[in-house]
XYZ file of C-alpha atoms in Angstrom:
426
model
C 155.619 131.275 72.034
C 155.652 128.462 69.470
C 152.018 127.356 69.197
C 150.447 124.270 67.688
C 149.421 126.482 64.778
C 153.081 127.288 64.084
C 153.767 123.541 63.990
C 150.941 122.954 61.529
C 152.176 125.746 59.265
C 155.665 124.230 59.281
C 154.476 120.724 58.464
C 152.144 122.037 55.788
C 155.032 123.830 54.130
C 157.047 120.601 54.039
C 154.251 118.649 52.390
C 152.767 116.841 55.381
C 149.272 117.977 54.390
C 147.738 117.351 50.973
C 145.124 119.918 49.871
C 143.145 119.735 46.657
C 141.936 123.283 46.128
C 139.728 122.382 43.171
C 137.339 120.242 45.234
C 134.178 121.602 46.840
C 135.435 120.243 50.167
C 139.259 120.116 50.352
C 140.836 117.242 52.256
C 143.328 117.880 55.054
C 145.238 114.670 54.440
C 144.587 111.607 52.381
C 141.180 110.263 53.548
C 141.475 112.151 56.856
C 138.353 113.757 58.310
C 138.006 117.425 59.018
C 138.106 117.520 62.800
C 135.793 119.838 64.722
C 136.015 120.424 68.452
C 132.819 121.261 70.326
C 132.546 122.559 73.896
C 129.334 123.150 75.845
C 127.970 122.734 79.403
C 126.436 119.272 79.294
C 126.496 118.797 83.079
C 126.252 121.155 86.049
C 123.834 124.040 86.614
C 124.001 125.151 82.956
C 123.292 121.663 81.562
C 119.957 122.718 80.065
C 121.936 124.592 77.414
C 123.490 121.316 76.257
C 120.331 119.201 76.227
C 120.121 119.150 72.425
C 123.831 118.648 71.705
C 123.737 114.919 71.022
C 120.738 115.294 68.711
C 122.381 118.139 66.783
C 125.746 116.397 66.423
C 124.240 113.041 65.429
C 122.100 114.839 62.831
C 125.120 116.774 61.556
C 127.271 113.674 61.130
C 124.462 111.818 59.337
C 123.809 114.784 57.022
C 127.447 115.282 56.063
C 128.071 111.571 55.585
C 125.041 111.320 53.287
C 126.614 113.820 50.861
C 130.115 112.356 51.045
C 131.703 114.798 53.481
C 134.160 113.400 56.017
C 133.795 115.072 59.428
C 134.681 114.097 62.963
C 133.373 115.929 66.052
C 135.275 115.774 69.332
C 132.864 116.758 72.114
C 133.971 118.188 75.458
C 131.835 118.971 78.493
C 132.717 122.223 80.267
C 130.804 120.938 83.326
C 129.456 124.516 83.679
C 132.911 125.499 84.964
C 135.059 128.225 83.287
C 138.331 126.587 84.350
C 137.210 123.267 82.934
C 136.131 124.991 79.705
C 139.642 126.429 79.228
C 141.200 123.066 80.051
C 139.185 121.093 77.494
C 139.760 123.787 74.863
C 143.497 123.249 75.287
C 142.956 119.491 74.997
C 141.108 119.950 71.713
C 143.940 122.047 70.310
C 147.005 120.208 71.598
C 145.896 116.591 72.057
C 143.010 116.151 69.634
C 144.502 118.473 66.989
C 141.168 119.776 65.736
C 140.945 122.152 62.787
C 138.220 124.397 64.203
C 136.714 124.865 67.660
C 132.982 125.463 68.129
C 131.641 126.528 71.515
C 128.211 127.408 72.884
C 126.353 128.652 75.891
C 126.987 131.469 78.354
C 130.143 133.566 78.847
C 131.325 131.050 81.469
C 131.869 128.599 78.593
C 132.415 130.740 75.508
C 134.919 133.190 77.001
C 137.568 130.792 78.369
C 137.353 128.681 75.220
C 137.648 131.679 72.880
C 140.499 133.150 74.948
C 142.395 129.854 74.813
C 141.844 129.557 71.072
C 143.000 133.133 70.463
C 146.211 132.513 72.417
C 146.859 129.274 70.510
C 145.987 130.780 67.110
C 143.165 128.285 66.696
C 140.080 129.492 64.786
C 136.981 129.460 66.960
C 133.283 130.210 66.441
C 131.123 130.774 69.503
C 127.486 131.531 70.224
C 124.733 131.688 72.884
C 126.196 134.549 74.924
C 125.323 138.221 74.438
C 128.142 139.819 72.507
C 129.096 142.393 75.174
C 130.085 139.932 77.934
C 131.768 137.789 75.271
C 133.834 140.569 73.686
C 134.424 142.923 76.604
C 134.951 140.085 79.072
C 137.965 138.846 77.128
C 139.750 142.189 76.972
C 142.915 142.616 79.009
C 141.322 145.552 80.815
C 137.516 145.308 80.479
C 137.135 148.656 82.213
C 139.208 150.611 79.690
C 137.482 150.825 76.276
C 140.493 152.633 74.803
C 142.538 149.451 75.256
C 140.078 147.086 73.590
C 141.346 145.380 70.451
C 139.797 142.916 67.990
C 140.640 139.227 67.918
C 142.310 137.397 65.036
C 140.907 133.879 65.533
C 137.820 134.169 67.758
C 134.451 134.961 66.127
C 131.018 135.145 67.715
C 127.383 135.313 66.600
C 124.408 136.182 68.815
C 122.411 139.210 69.910
C 123.504 141.952 72.320
C 122.353 143.647 75.495
C 120.846 146.446 73.411
C 118.538 143.855 71.845
C 117.398 142.149 75.041
C 116.797 145.516 76.741
C 114.649 146.601 73.785
C 112.715 143.322 73.794
C 112.075 143.371 77.538
C 110.964 147.014 77.656
C 108.750 146.476 74.603
C 107.012 143.655 76.460
C 106.693 145.692 79.672
C 105.041 148.545 77.767
C 102.101 146.244 76.997
C 101.100 146.101 80.691
C 100.347 149.000 83.010
C 102.864 149.104 85.896
C 104.441 151.596 88.304
C 107.730 151.240 86.324
C 109.597 150.027 89.416
C 112.034 147.297 88.304
C 113.779 144.670 90.442
C 117.229 143.698 89.147
C 118.460 140.155 89.796
C 122.075 140.072 88.596
C 124.575 137.386 89.676
C 128.322 137.761 90.042
C 129.220 136.166 86.713
C 129.949 137.287 83.159
C 126.311 137.771 82.218
C 125.203 139.310 85.503
C 128.040 141.805 85.629
C 127.347 142.891 82.047
C 123.548 143.090 82.387
C 123.862 145.133 85.591
C 126.725 147.335 84.369
C 126.070 151.040 84.870
C 127.567 151.864 81.449
C 126.682 149.095 78.991
C 123.908 147.224 80.839
C 120.301 147.775 81.895
C 120.730 150.684 84.385
C 121.415 153.608 82.003
C 118.759 152.554 79.481
C 116.060 151.972 82.085
C 116.832 155.336 83.702
C 116.546 157.093 80.346
C 113.189 155.380 79.687
C 111.735 156.431 83.029
C 112.068 153.142 84.926
C 113.504 153.025 88.466
C 115.819 150.059 89.095
C 116.276 148.448 92.508
C 119.611 146.606 92.324
C 120.635 145.042 95.661
C 124.045 144.038 94.265
C 125.613 140.888 92.898
C 124.878 137.508 94.444
C 126.756 134.240 94.000
C 125.374 131.551 91.705
C 123.769 128.578 93.504
C 122.511 130.839 96.289
C 119.942 129.125 98.526
C 118.483 132.231 100.196
C 117.165 135.256 98.274
C 115.493 136.889 101.275
C 117.710 139.990 101.107
C 116.880 140.556 97.447
C 113.172 139.894 97.963
C 113.008 142.340 100.891
C 114.733 145.008 98.780
C 112.277 144.467 95.921
C 109.291 144.632 98.266
C 110.634 147.856 99.804
C 111.046 149.289 96.301
C 107.449 148.325 95.457
C 108.761 146.602 92.327
C 106.104 145.395 89.885
C 108.645 144.155 87.316
C 111.489 141.686 87.860
C 114.336 141.266 85.411
C 117.775 139.711 85.415
C 119.885 136.900 84.040
C 119.693 133.886 86.333
C 120.802 130.251 86.049
C 117.823 127.844 86.092
C 118.206 126.370 89.603
C 118.623 129.834 91.134
C 115.458 131.182 89.566
C 113.473 128.211 90.870
C 114.778 129.012 94.360
C 114.092 132.739 94.001
C 110.579 132.363 92.582
C 109.473 129.841 95.191
C 110.805 132.055 97.988
C 109.200 135.157 96.447
C 105.815 133.418 96.541
C 106.374 132.319 100.142
C 107.389 135.832 101.211
C 104.541 137.651 99.510
C 106.427 139.269 96.628
C 104.087 139.160 93.601
C 105.234 141.273 90.632
C 103.074 141.771 87.550
C 105.926 140.913 85.157
C 109.018 138.695 85.415
C 111.281 138.850 82.353
C 114.310 136.700 83.088
C 117.197 135.819 80.821
C 118.837 132.387 80.836
C 116.623 130.602 83.410
C 113.347 130.895 81.495
C 114.680 129.754 78.139
C 113.951 126.079 78.763
C 110.647 124.211 79.061
C 111.968 121.920 81.794
C 112.965 124.913 83.931
C 109.471 126.391 83.645
C 107.828 123.006 84.203
C 109.815 122.695 87.453
C 107.779 125.641 88.789
C 104.450 123.860 88.332
C 101.606 126.273 87.689
C 103.771 129.159 89.000
C 105.501 129.387 85.619
C 102.395 130.773 83.895
C 103.038 134.120 82.132
C 106.732 134.321 83.018
C 108.583 135.955 80.118
C 111.978 135.745 78.480
C 113.993 136.675 75.439
C 113.421 134.327 72.486
C 116.277 133.546 70.095
C 114.803 130.618 68.157
C 111.486 128.760 67.862
C 109.813 126.406 65.373
C 107.979 129.449 63.973
C 111.175 131.291 63.024
C 111.128 131.706 59.224
C 114.590 130.268 58.551
C 115.992 127.097 56.986
C 119.169 125.094 57.437
C 121.811 125.668 54.774
C 123.029 122.148 55.480
C 119.838 120.078 55.262
C 117.237 122.454 53.858
C 114.963 121.753 56.841
C 112.779 124.517 58.238
C 112.884 125.537 61.899
C 109.613 123.674 62.425
C 111.003 120.491 60.846
C 114.175 120.546 62.960
C 112.161 121.107 66.148
C 109.791 118.252 65.243
C 112.741 115.941 64.573
C 114.168 116.722 68.003
C 110.887 115.923 69.727
C 110.489 112.701 67.735
C 114.022 111.581 68.617
C 113.935 112.526 72.310
C 110.266 112.717 73.358
C 111.125 116.155 74.743
C 109.731 119.566 73.768
C 111.933 121.678 71.513
C 114.435 123.980 73.203
C 116.006 127.214 71.972
C 119.677 126.106 71.839
C 118.802 123.589 69.090
C 118.827 126.336 66.468
C 122.142 127.862 67.457
C 123.971 124.562 67.958
C 122.752 123.548 64.493
C 123.923 126.877 63.057
C 127.418 126.365 64.496
C 127.804 123.227 62.400
C 126.283 124.894 59.338
C 128.950 127.556 59.652
C 131.695 124.966 60.104
C 130.844 123.265 56.802
C 130.523 126.566 54.962
C 133.825 127.857 56.346
C 135.782 124.696 55.628
C 134.354 124.580 52.113
C 135.710 128.052 51.439
C 139.007 127.906 53.370
C 142.003 127.823 51.041
C 143.720 125.357 53.386
C 141.657 123.808 56.227
C 144.872 122.873 58.042
C 145.959 126.522 58.263
C 144.379 128.506 61.075
C 144.943 131.794 59.269
C 143.109 130.529 56.185
C 140.205 129.225 58.269
C 139.957 132.480 60.242
C 139.960 134.413 56.969
C 137.106 132.246 55.694
C 135.114 132.843 58.899
C 135.506 136.610 58.523
C 134.215 136.436 54.932
C 131.083 134.414 55.828
C 127.728 135.305 54.270
C 125.371 132.453 55.122
C 121.625 132.034 55.640
C 121.251 129.618 58.556
C 118.579 128.081 60.768
C 118.832 131.149 63.043
C 118.894 133.722 60.241
C 121.545 135.401 58.065
C 125.047 135.425 59.570
C 127.798 137.748 58.342
C 130.741 139.261 60.170
C 130.145 142.594 58.431
C 129.977 144.923 61.440
C 126.319 145.802 60.873
C 124.640 147.489 63.877
C 127.809 147.136 65.956
C 130.315 149.578 67.462
C 133.626 149.708 65.567
C 135.616 147.882 68.256
C 133.430 144.732 67.945
C 132.686 144.925 64.208
C 135.352 142.437 63.096
C 134.473 139.646 65.519
C 130.710 139.795 66.115
C 127.711 138.949 63.914
C 124.231 139.869 65.121
C 121.193 137.548 65.104
C 117.525 138.546 65.617
C 115.772 138.569 68.979
C 112.117 138.685 70.047
C 110.275 138.235 73.347
C 107.783 135.688 74.621
C 105.694 134.407 77.523
C 105.188 130.890 78.846
C 101.534 129.835 78.907
C 100.071 126.787 80.638
C 98.433 124.356 78.217
C 95.080 122.756 79.000
C 96.587 119.277 78.804
C 99.634 120.131 80.899
C 103.031 121.602 80.085
C 103.763 124.988 78.599
C 103.781 126.788 75.269
C 106.176 129.676 74.570
C 104.127 132.423 72.891
C 105.966 135.225 71.096
C 104.507 138.494 72.412
C 106.881 141.092 70.936
C 108.608 141.254 67.565
C 109.327 144.972 67.133
C 113.047 144.227 66.845
C 112.472 141.459 64.256
C 109.115 141.917 62.447
C 109.725 138.923 60.154
C 109.283 136.597 63.158
C 105.522 136.228 63.806
C 103.877 137.013 67.149
C 101.401 134.600 68.712
C 99.750 136.800 71.325
C 100.025 139.778 73.666
C 101.578 140.147 77.100
C 99.454 139.173 80.083
C 100.185 140.070 83.736
C 101.205 137.315 86.136
C 98.116 136.215 88.059
């Protein structure tokens, strides 16, 4: 198959692209911008992940322009749909002719985009999806580890299931329970990975002495969780965990209250990341817990602007009148990486050169150090995945209204400060 990348290599060889290797930021053509494609779910049930996109991209373009760098960002909305994500990725490559694709937020967005980029030999950096559903979900046969192979153009940075399991169980250990756990896992990339009997929660919880009640996979946008709630009540579950899209958790939690299911702990991935999702629950969001990837108190700075996490979060609130949200840090880091990679790439118009520069990355970013060095990873994922730190936190009602996210566990990342201890749900 003759890909767009083959075309670019041919035209580069015939002199269609001018590259000045001695400059700090090589140009792709005379006065032409370096073109970045960006895909995220800005509408649909995953839209909370894309809330900060406009702020991050506007800030990025202003920052690069202020230091004389010429960048263009072509933004595409996946509409929270995997098929749409693949479609717009192809548009970025074939129609928009971008030099690098950036993609964020859940396997339903990152996986189809990364798969399309890999097939088209387009370098791609993705984030905001645990590495297992990202890497394993793209394999030709996800059920056969012997067949798994690394990618040449797709690179990912985030934490893994091993990290979120450690964070959740560390938080649970702070409260006395009967160790009966309710598992709420949807039929999607995240849910299938989190509930997997080999790489997910079940084997680890069993080894740690927890009993998991898993009533099976449900479809996203379910409007009736009675079957799950009845199973959890029968199992006398005092802990609820899972990875749920925001509207589904609102439905589940409201129905749980109505049907008399009152666990002591609810540690939920995805749905409880966002202040607006917790605010939608009214007072019922108090002491719900979640994994925490980034906050204003994280001790990291932007390599692009020099701003601290606190300064970036404050800028977002000033610009939008909205509370900070976790994806800000990782969307910002994607663009930090793009500048660093393009600065180092021998030829920004050559996908192989850009992919080589990604693989060689060693950069301190707003979400911590990022390096594709294989640290703390199994060999099959070492080339393509970079790990970032993870802690755990609880949402607490504020006296004046709204919620604060308080970090309650940092055993997996002691350099990130805690703000309190776990409290049971009232």
